[in-house]
Amino acid sequence: MLRKKIRLGDLLVEGGVITEEQLLDALKQQKSTGQRLGSMLVNLGYVGEEQLLTFLAQQLEIEYLDLPNFKINQSVVGRLSEIQARRFRTLVVDEFGDKYHIVMADPTDLNRYDQIQNILQKELKVSVAKESDILRNIDLLYRKTSEISSLAEELEDELGTEEFELPGLGETTDTDEAPVAKLLQSIFEEAVQLQASDVHIEPDESVLRIRLRVDGSLQEQVMKEKRIVPALVLRLKLMCGLDISEKRKPQDGRFNIKVRGHDVDVRLSTMPVQHGESVVMRLLDQTSGIMRLDELGMTPDILQQFRQLLRSQHGMVVVTGPTGSGKTTTLYSALAELNTPEKKIITIEDPVEYQLSRVNQVQVNTKIGLSFSAVLRSVLRQDPDIVLIGEMRDQETAEIGLRAAMTGHLVLSTLHTNDSISSALRMVDMGAQSYLVASALRGVVAQRLVKRVCTFCSEEHEVSSNDKVWLQSMVKDTVSSAVFKRGVGCVQCNQSGYRGRIAIHEMLILDDNMLSALRRNDPDDFSRYAKSSKHYQSLQESVIRLAVKGLTSLSEVYRIAETIEDSVLPTPVEDE
């Protein structure tokens, strides 16, 4: 049926999908744009993409494939190279006997069909799917693992058997065709493809480990070419403008690269370890921009309270949580909402992660005495309305920030504590006077990032009675009828069972009872009043509510609970 001459526009008009006028308009615009008629009709809004493809599949007597929910046979995907798959907008999804099952974005393109058959040399069963779904699966399926391994071998061969020398390699680092440049490019492409937050390059005794942190967990690739590590480190140091001859001390730097259309800011840290130099790179995708406050995953109640805090003319608002919990993202979202011509905003950061127009951003540099506290003193003479302190690390910074919050400034900052209740007490422990904390602190937001269950491979998870008793003790709502889910692993989530992360929050607004306890420096009373306050909802409750909705797994509930000091976990039992 694919060989049947098909006039898509006429068929759509005959089937009542579009009107004659819409077809004529699409044909007219097609002449100037060169787009295929189907794409033109979809872009003009005359027909939905899924509606068009379903209709086309019926006319050609082929199957419309819902690709995200289709189980792809990964062993046959490589029959077409990544370049061919992208060019033809085609995936090989299965094989049976002497036939390949392929899925195409445009099965009416007979030229592409003939080229694919010539490459595969087998009979083809053709299905149609959305082009966006095909491209997304190409990104997921064509990993750079084998390419990275082969480039590592090529680089090792180029280095030869002699000892690695800095000058010799330095001469070749200016060309993008050098194996070391191509290897790094592949590593970055793999990281961006998987939406990794960090890249680790670690030399071991006899191997090289490249690890990518995806959704909070490290994924490892081990290679035997350990000798290439100095070449990789040298190239990265040159990109950062660091001292390439210094291997005994840690160094920090940053550079910007473009990968797959993404503008990525890379923060690099080197560390001398037993078997060479370890490199960790934090990747910040500038292309995605800064999230809005209502995109952070806060519940409507917490979002309303947080916005109310941000409308304060003075006082301190603290965002707390461990490293990698999304504190900076929350603060930048808050700044983006506060950033108006009427307000002067100054930030003190280490490092400056995202550049904001109209905001005066100061980079801390301790080597020249430009510490948080030193910059903060000068900042207060710059007539700011809002001050962001990247992190309160010591007594001096905390006290200056608190005094600024008492004298007509809104101060935003972060702390590294387990929950919102311990944040106010931590500032007192740091040496800040309790009356200062009580006078200036308005509220605290604690947060974590939890893994989201992959929607493509999620299944119901039977929870033991022991677990249900514990869950019920943690929340006010009933969990007896809740349906818990977990991911079993698929192409879409790289067999992890999770895809993406979602934030949970804990909001603490200080009332008179809590402030009185702070002034008395009474942590027990402060904690008791905080937990009994009207709007308080703990992190444990927040993550359990997500699990009850099927958005995260019970494993993530326990992981979060383990990080909270006063959590009492149930006795572990085997999954039923």
XYZ file of C-alpha atoms in Angstrom:
576
model
C 0.000 0.000 0.000
C 2.995 2.365 0.466
C 3.477 2.289 -3.325
C -0.039 3.663 -3.808
C 0.027 7.242 -5.131
C -1.511 9.324 -2.387
C -2.689 12.938 -2.653
C -2.854 13.790 1.047
C -4.623 17.137 0.657
C -7.429 15.771 -1.484
C -7.943 12.814 0.849
C -8.146 15.111 3.891
C -10.757 17.259 2.158
C -12.749 14.191 1.054
C -12.623 12.815 4.594
C -13.905 16.102 6.032
C -10.743 16.618 8.087
C -9.993 20.021 6.501
C -11.861 22.353 4.152
C -11.008 23.180 0.533
C -10.106 26.742 1.583
C -7.696 25.484 4.256
C -6.009 23.202 1.721
C -5.573 26.048 -0.782
C -4.141 28.315 1.928
C -1.701 25.585 3.039
C -0.598 24.916 -0.564
C -0.035 28.636 -1.123
C 2.129 28.992 1.985
C 3.904 25.722 1.223
C 5.335 27.236 -1.963
C 7.139 29.969 0.013
C 8.319 27.807 2.929
C 9.133 24.517 1.193
C 7.574 22.554 4.069
C 5.765 19.273 3.494
C 2.021 19.691 3.210
C 1.278 17.655 6.343
C 3.640 19.757 8.475
C 2.198 22.937 6.964
C -1.364 21.926 7.877
C -0.309 21.082 11.445
C 1.641 24.357 11.868
C -1.355 26.353 10.610
C -3.567 24.617 13.171
C -5.932 23.149 10.551
C -5.387 19.608 11.819
C -3.749 18.008 14.862
C -0.583 15.985 14.322
C -2.014 12.826 15.875
C -5.262 13.223 13.920
C -3.299 13.635 10.680
C -1.071 10.616 11.280
C -4.011 8.398 12.315
C -5.831 9.359 9.129
C -2.707 8.740 7.036
C -2.180 5.329 8.660
C -5.763 4.336 7.775
C -5.305 5.398 4.146
C -2.018 3.487 3.810
C -3.331 0.525 5.807
C -0.412 0.717 8.263
C -0.253 1.118 12.046
C -0.061 4.426 13.922
C 2.421 3.834 16.756
C 2.228 5.568 20.125
C 6.021 5.457 20.334
C 6.535 6.533 23.987
C 4.439 3.558 25.140
C 5.851 1.069 22.621
C 8.503 -1.413 23.825
C 11.430 -0.936 21.452
C 13.867 -3.782 20.817
C 17.094 -1.903 21.581
C 19.278 -4.608 20.041
C 18.124 -3.683 16.508
C 18.065 0.123 16.806
C 21.694 0.323 15.663
C 20.874 -1.203 12.239
C 20.550 2.442 11.195
C 23.296 4.795 12.334
C 22.299 7.854 14.341
C 22.992 10.099 11.324
C 20.770 7.935 9.108
C 18.008 7.774 11.724
C 17.973 11.559 12.054
C 18.133 12.182 8.304
C 15.330 9.747 7.490
C 13.319 10.529 10.673
C 13.114 6.746 11.087
C 13.742 4.181 13.824
C 14.207 0.421 13.603
C 12.060 -0.786 16.512
C 11.898 -4.579 16.104
C 12.935 -7.586 14.033
C 11.089 -10.809 13.283
C 12.416 -13.408 10.857
C 13.516 -11.774 7.606
C 11.680 -8.528 8.296
C 12.474 -5.280 10.169
C 9.772 -3.208 11.825
C 10.512 0.473 11.202
C 8.614 3.588 12.250
C 8.684 6.681 10.016
C 7.516 10.252 10.435
C 6.491 10.392 6.750
C 5.741 6.973 5.217
C 4.637 8.625 1.940
C 8.256 9.555 1.148
C 9.086 6.670 -1.208
C 12.630 7.931 -1.814
C 13.469 7.618 1.902
C 11.732 4.241 2.050
C 13.876 2.908 -0.823
C 17.091 4.227 0.759
C 16.259 2.608 4.103
C 15.462 -0.726 2.430
C 18.737 -0.551 0.518
C 20.624 -0.039 3.805
C 18.806 -2.706 5.806
C 18.589 -5.292 2.986
C 15.421 -6.835 4.396
C 11.685 -6.611 3.927
C 10.174 -3.767 5.953
C 7.050 -3.484 8.045
C 6.286 0.242 8.271
C 4.440 2.153 10.997
C 3.970 5.886 11.401
C 4.600 7.997 14.532
C 4.983 11.636 15.542
C 8.252 13.142 14.350
C 8.828 14.670 17.798
C 8.486 11.223 19.421
C 10.919 9.692 16.906
C 13.522 12.418 17.523
C 13.112 12.107 21.299
C 13.715 8.370 21.103
C 16.744 8.882 18.868
C 18.182 11.123 21.602
C 17.503 8.436 24.199
C 18.571 5.358 22.238
C 21.722 6.494 20.469
C 23.999 6.798 23.475
C 27.585 8.016 23.031
C 29.042 5.182 25.127
C 30.650 3.267 22.240
C 31.778 6.477 20.526
C 33.443 7.664 23.750
C 35.239 4.303 24.082
C 36.505 4.343 20.483
C 37.673 7.966 20.766
C 39.476 7.089 24.005
C 41.294 4.267 22.173
C 42.168 6.627 19.314
C 43.562 9.205 21.747
C 45.636 6.581 23.555
C 47.065 5.393 20.232
C 48.004 8.978 19.352
C 49.829 9.439 22.642
C 51.960 6.400 21.753
C 54.040 4.422 24.185
C 56.154 7.339 25.377
C 55.430 9.285 28.526
C 52.858 12.020 28.189
C 54.375 15.469 27.630
C 52.614 18.783 28.118
C 54.223 20.743 25.250
C 53.552 18.055 22.674
C 49.849 17.875 23.385
C 49.536 21.602 23.897
C 50.375 22.123 20.223
C 47.403 20.020 19.105
C 44.755 21.414 21.442
C 43.886 24.334 19.158
C 42.302 22.066 16.554
C 38.794 20.779 17.023
C 39.749 17.678 15.037
C 42.179 16.478 17.718
C 41.024 13.204 19.322
C 40.990 14.834 22.771
C 38.615 17.559 21.520
C 36.325 15.040 19.834
C 36.306 12.878 22.962
C 35.310 15.799 25.195
C 32.655 16.840 22.678
C 31.143 13.336 22.824
C 31.190 13.367 26.637
C 29.369 16.712 26.713
C 26.855 15.555 24.083
C 26.127 12.458 26.163
C 25.694 14.617 29.284
C 23.323 17.079 27.589
C 21.379 14.218 25.984
C 20.803 12.620 29.396
C 20.233 16.027 31.073
C 23.095 15.328 33.471
C 23.867 17.932 36.130
C 27.513 16.903 36.643
C 30.326 15.129 34.784
C 33.029 13.305 36.793
C 36.363 12.280 35.236
C 38.160 10.032 37.723
C 41.505 8.231 37.247
C 41.805 4.925 39.084
C 44.808 2.636 39.439
C 44.312 0.931 36.068
C 41.134 2.429 34.554
C 39.407 5.725 33.793
C 35.907 6.284 35.114
C 33.546 8.789 33.497
C 30.422 9.269 35.578
C 27.355 11.383 34.818
C 24.924 12.490 37.515
C 21.402 12.073 36.132
C 18.390 12.820 38.342
C 20.672 12.806 41.386
C 22.298 9.383 40.712
C 25.653 8.651 39.066
C 25.868 6.545 35.900
C 29.328 5.086 35.262
C 31.355 4.188 32.182
C 34.667 2.434 32.847
C 37.477 2.525 30.263
C 40.874 0.872 30.285
C 42.604 3.874 28.642
C 43.761 5.449 31.899
C 46.737 7.117 30.181
C 44.486 9.634 28.424
C 43.493 11.365 31.697
C 46.341 13.945 31.625
C 45.376 14.864 28.055
C 41.738 15.411 29.044
C 42.695 17.431 32.131
C 45.117 19.583 30.127
C 42.517 20.367 27.477
C 39.942 21.334 30.118
C 42.455 23.509 31.989
C 43.293 25.338 28.768
C 39.583 25.930 28.143
C 39.319 27.492 31.633
C 42.562 29.453 31.442
C 44.015 27.583 34.440
C 47.669 26.845 35.235
C 48.428 23.696 33.192
C 51.709 23.070 34.993
C 50.134 22.959 38.474
C 49.007 19.444 39.388
C 49.536 19.508 43.154
C 46.785 21.979 44.096
C 43.036 22.080 43.434
C 41.944 24.618 40.816
C 38.556 26.067 39.846
C 37.452 27.579 36.556
C 34.577 27.926 34.146
C 33.902 28.037 30.406
C 30.954 28.088 28.031
C 30.191 25.613 25.250
C 27.437 24.995 22.713
C 26.198 21.408 22.576
C 23.269 20.205 20.446
C 21.873 23.727 20.305
C 22.188 24.183 24.074
C 24.256 27.013 25.539
C 25.936 25.284 28.502
C 27.917 27.018 31.238
C 30.494 24.640 32.751
C 31.955 25.107 36.251
C 35.072 23.011 36.624
C 36.958 21.811 39.698
C 40.204 19.825 39.655
C 41.542 17.849 42.605
C 44.865 15.976 42.965
C 44.073 12.355 43.884
C 46.175 9.242 44.333
C 46.283 8.272 40.664
C 46.297 11.686 38.960
C 43.859 14.591 38.839
C 40.111 14.189 39.274
C 37.812 16.618 37.441
C 34.196 17.435 38.268
C 32.162 19.698 35.994
C 28.782 21.197 36.958
C 26.673 21.822 33.845
C 24.246 24.747 33.789
C 22.005 24.817 30.733
C 21.444 28.515 30.050
C 19.092 27.718 27.143
C 16.262 26.606 29.410
C 16.263 29.934 31.265
C 15.035 30.675 34.790
C 11.915 28.921 36.028
C 8.911 30.859 37.259
C 7.854 30.457 40.876
C 4.689 28.620 39.876
C 6.828 26.066 37.982
C 8.805 24.969 41.052
C 6.238 22.439 42.253
C 5.171 24.311 45.393
C 1.684 23.531 46.637
C -0.758 26.467 46.214
C -0.709 27.107 49.985
C 3.112 27.213 50.210
C 3.396 29.294 47.015
C 0.974 31.872 48.413
C 2.897 32.094 51.708
C 6.248 32.360 49.892
C 4.992 35.180 47.665
C 3.653 36.947 50.733
C 7.136 36.763 52.294
C 8.696 38.176 49.118
C 6.352 41.167 49.269
C 7.846 42.179 52.638
C 9.671 45.516 52.652
C 12.274 44.188 55.073
C 13.281 41.010 56.882
C 15.160 37.840 56.012
C 13.849 34.849 54.041
C 15.991 31.707 54.038
C 15.919 28.746 51.633
C 17.548 25.673 53.116
C 18.525 22.167 52.092
C 21.585 20.057 51.229
C 23.774 20.604 48.170
C 21.875 19.841 44.977
C 18.402 20.360 46.443
C 17.482 23.248 44.126
C 17.993 26.179 46.526
C 19.643 28.383 43.882
C 16.863 27.651 41.386
C 14.259 28.773 43.932
C 16.154 31.975 44.755
C 16.648 32.900 41.082
C 12.934 32.312 40.455
C 12.163 34.635 43.373
C 14.549 37.291 42.004
C 12.995 37.038 38.543
C 9.580 37.830 40.084
C 10.962 40.673 42.218
C 13.047 42.180 39.405
C 11.242 45.415 38.455
C 12.598 48.875 37.543
C 11.443 50.240 40.908
C 13.702 47.928 42.937
C 17.464 47.784 43.197
C 18.669 44.201 43.613
C 22.234 43.207 44.479
C 23.442 39.620 44.775
C 26.585 38.218 46.389
C 27.311 34.796 44.901
C 29.981 32.133 44.676
C 29.776 31.564 41.779
C 27.341 33.650 39.716
C 25.324 30.930 37.998
C 22.773 32.793 35.852
C 23.111 36.341 34.586
C 20.094 38.536 35.256
C 19.482 41.850 33.545
C 18.976 44.868 35.842
C 20.444 42.880 38.782
C 23.882 43.826 40.144
C 25.648 40.491 40.672
C 28.921 40.299 42.619
C 31.271 37.313 42.380
C 32.959 36.410 45.684
C 36.762 36.092 45.465
C 38.333 35.058 48.786
C 41.855 35.137 47.297
C 41.743 38.942 47.256
C 39.685 39.298 50.436
C 36.352 39.622 48.643
C 34.429 37.391 51.053
C 30.656 37.327 51.592
C 30.946 39.535 54.691
C 33.363 41.999 53.053
C 31.158 42.440 49.981
C 28.013 42.686 52.130
C 29.377 45.719 53.999
C 29.931 47.558 50.704
C 26.636 46.390 49.226
C 24.661 48.085 52.000
C 26.219 51.412 50.928
C 24.863 50.873 47.383
C 21.255 51.697 48.400
C 19.723 48.293 47.618
C 16.103 47.318 48.204
C 16.762 43.587 47.964
C 19.990 41.724 48.775
C 20.685 38.093 47.957
C 23.478 36.404 49.924
C 24.445 33.192 48.135
C 25.168 31.398 51.395
C 25.563 32.313 55.062
C 28.739 30.467 55.996
C 29.905 32.213 59.162
C 28.828 34.344 62.108
C 29.951 37.636 60.571
C 27.983 37.154 57.341
C 24.895 36.005 59.258
C 24.945 38.988 61.641
C 25.506 41.585 58.901
C 22.706 40.008 56.869
C 20.356 40.002 59.853
C 21.126 43.643 60.667
C 20.518 44.558 57.012
C 17.149 42.803 57.217
C 16.275 44.938 60.267
C 17.151 48.225 58.561
C 14.790 48.298 55.603
C 16.177 45.622 53.276
C 14.651 42.357 52.103
C 17.448 39.779 52.437
C 17.322 36.390 50.726
C 19.867 33.708 51.560
C 20.552 29.973 51.896
C 21.671 27.625 54.658
C 22.696 23.976 54.662
C 20.300 22.400 57.175
C 18.015 19.374 57.152
C 14.701 21.174 57.599
C 13.128 24.581 58.182
C 12.953 24.288 61.978
C 16.682 23.691 62.400
C 17.573 26.718 60.223
C 16.736 29.388 62.794
C 18.528 27.367 65.483
C 21.567 26.915 63.213
C 21.971 30.681 62.871
C 22.061 30.946 66.662
C 24.569 28.072 66.800
C 26.726 29.947 64.268
C 27.068 32.739 66.829
C 24.368 35.162 65.715
C 22.595 36.789 68.644
C 19.214 35.133 69.269
C 17.454 38.513 69.501
C 18.815 39.402 66.028
C 17.466 36.183 64.535
C 14.091 36.701 66.204
C 13.876 40.321 65.028
C 14.898 39.774 61.397
C 13.901 36.248 60.304
C 10.476 36.171 58.607
C 10.297 32.663 57.190
C 12.197 29.576 56.006
C 11.613 27.306 53.025
C 13.216 23.848 53.224
C 13.310 21.755 50.077
C 14.506 18.526 48.466
C 14.390 17.032 44.990
C 12.808 13.601 44.645
C 12.840 11.335 41.604
C 9.660 11.229 39.567
C 8.365 7.771 38.614
C 8.655 7.232 34.855
C 5.151 7.531 33.423
C 5.985 5.191 30.533
C 6.859 2.127 32.632
C 5.118 2.753 35.952
C 3.176 -0.054 37.562
C 1.193 -0.452 40.765
C 3.237 -1.362 43.810
C 1.693 -3.376 46.626
C 2.722 -1.870 49.970
C 3.182 -4.028 53.076
C 0.937 -3.508 56.093
C 3.994 -2.441 58.114
C 4.722 0.327 55.612
C 1.096 1.455 55.574
C 1.049 1.833 59.363
C 4.160 4.018 59.217
C 2.839 6.094 56.311
C -0.459 6.652 58.105
C 1.373 7.840 61.227
C 3.156 10.534 59.165
C 0.144 12.174 57.481
C -3.339 13.290 58.474
C -4.982 11.949 55.304
C -5.804 8.279 54.947
C -3.438 6.144 52.854
C -5.315 2.845 53.078
C -6.882 3.251 49.630
C -3.862 4.891 47.970
C -2.347 3.270 44.858
C 1.457 3.457 45.033
C 3.568 3.192 41.896
C 7.118 2.385 40.854
C 8.933 2.271 37.510
C 10.167 -1.049 36.141
C 12.600 0.514 33.647
C 12.268 1.321 29.942
C 13.968 3.181 27.082
C 12.436 6.492 28.137
C 14.048 6.398 31.605
C 17.262 4.550 30.655
C 16.029 1.488 32.596
C 16.120 3.416 35.899
C 12.372 3.542 36.560
C 12.590 7.313 37.104
C 12.396 10.232 34.707
C 13.018 13.762 35.958
C 12.714 15.155 39.462
C 10.118 17.100 41.394
C 10.644 19.418 44.359
C 9.080 19.049 47.780
C 8.898 21.994 50.170
C 8.433 22.728 53.849
C 7.364 26.250 54.792
C 7.852 27.794 58.227
C 6.393 31.243 58.971
C 7.614 32.470 62.358
C 4.826 33.515 64.733
C 4.962 35.243 68.147
C 5.368 31.986 70.103
C 8.325 30.880 67.973
C 9.950 34.304 68.128
C 9.586 34.346 71.911
C 11.239 30.914 72.142
C 14.081 32.144 69.924
C 14.682 35.186 72.118
C 14.867 32.849 75.127
C 17.184 30.591 73.114
C 14.864 27.665 73.868
C 15.187 25.156 70.960
C 12.700 22.651 72.414
C 9.894 25.191 72.713
C 10.724 26.634 69.300
C 10.500 23.191 67.676
C 7.244 22.365 69.508
C 5.562 25.638 68.497
C 6.771 25.249 64.900
C 5.371 21.732 64.476
C 2.007 22.755 65.935
C 1.626 25.882 63.781
C -1.391 26.019 61.480
C 0.235 25.801 58.043
C 3.293 23.688 58.869
C 3.714 20.590 56.685
C 6.918 18.585 57.050
C 9.087 17.322 54.210
C 8.055 13.781 55.107
C 4.393 14.688 54.650
C 5.137 16.405 51.344
C 6.945 13.418 49.822
C 4.304 10.963 51.099
C 1.579 13.034 49.427
C 3.511 12.782 46.145
C 3.799 9.000 46.583
C 0.055 8.751 47.289
C -0.549 10.564 43.972
C 1.742 8.073 42.202
C 4.303 10.750 41.285
C 7.193 9.226 43.240
C 8.034 5.846 44.748
C 8.086 4.504 48.283
C 11.878 4.159 47.983
C 12.126 7.928 47.539
C 9.881 8.444 50.583
C 12.312 6.432 52.713
C 15.340 8.197 51.195
C 13.975 11.596 52.167
C 12.892 10.372 55.620
C 16.420 9.082 56.304
C 17.806 12.606 55.866
C 15.502 14.078 58.530
C 17.016 13.805 61.981
C 13.869 12.911 63.982
C 12.417 10.432 61.467
C 11.686 6.916 62.742
C 11.576 4.527 59.801
C 9.555 1.291 59.767
C 11.288 -2.054 60.085
C 12.444 -3.033 56.557
C 10.458 -5.838 54.923
C 10.692 -7.522 51.549
C 8.454 -6.184 48.770
C 5.209 -8.122 48.572
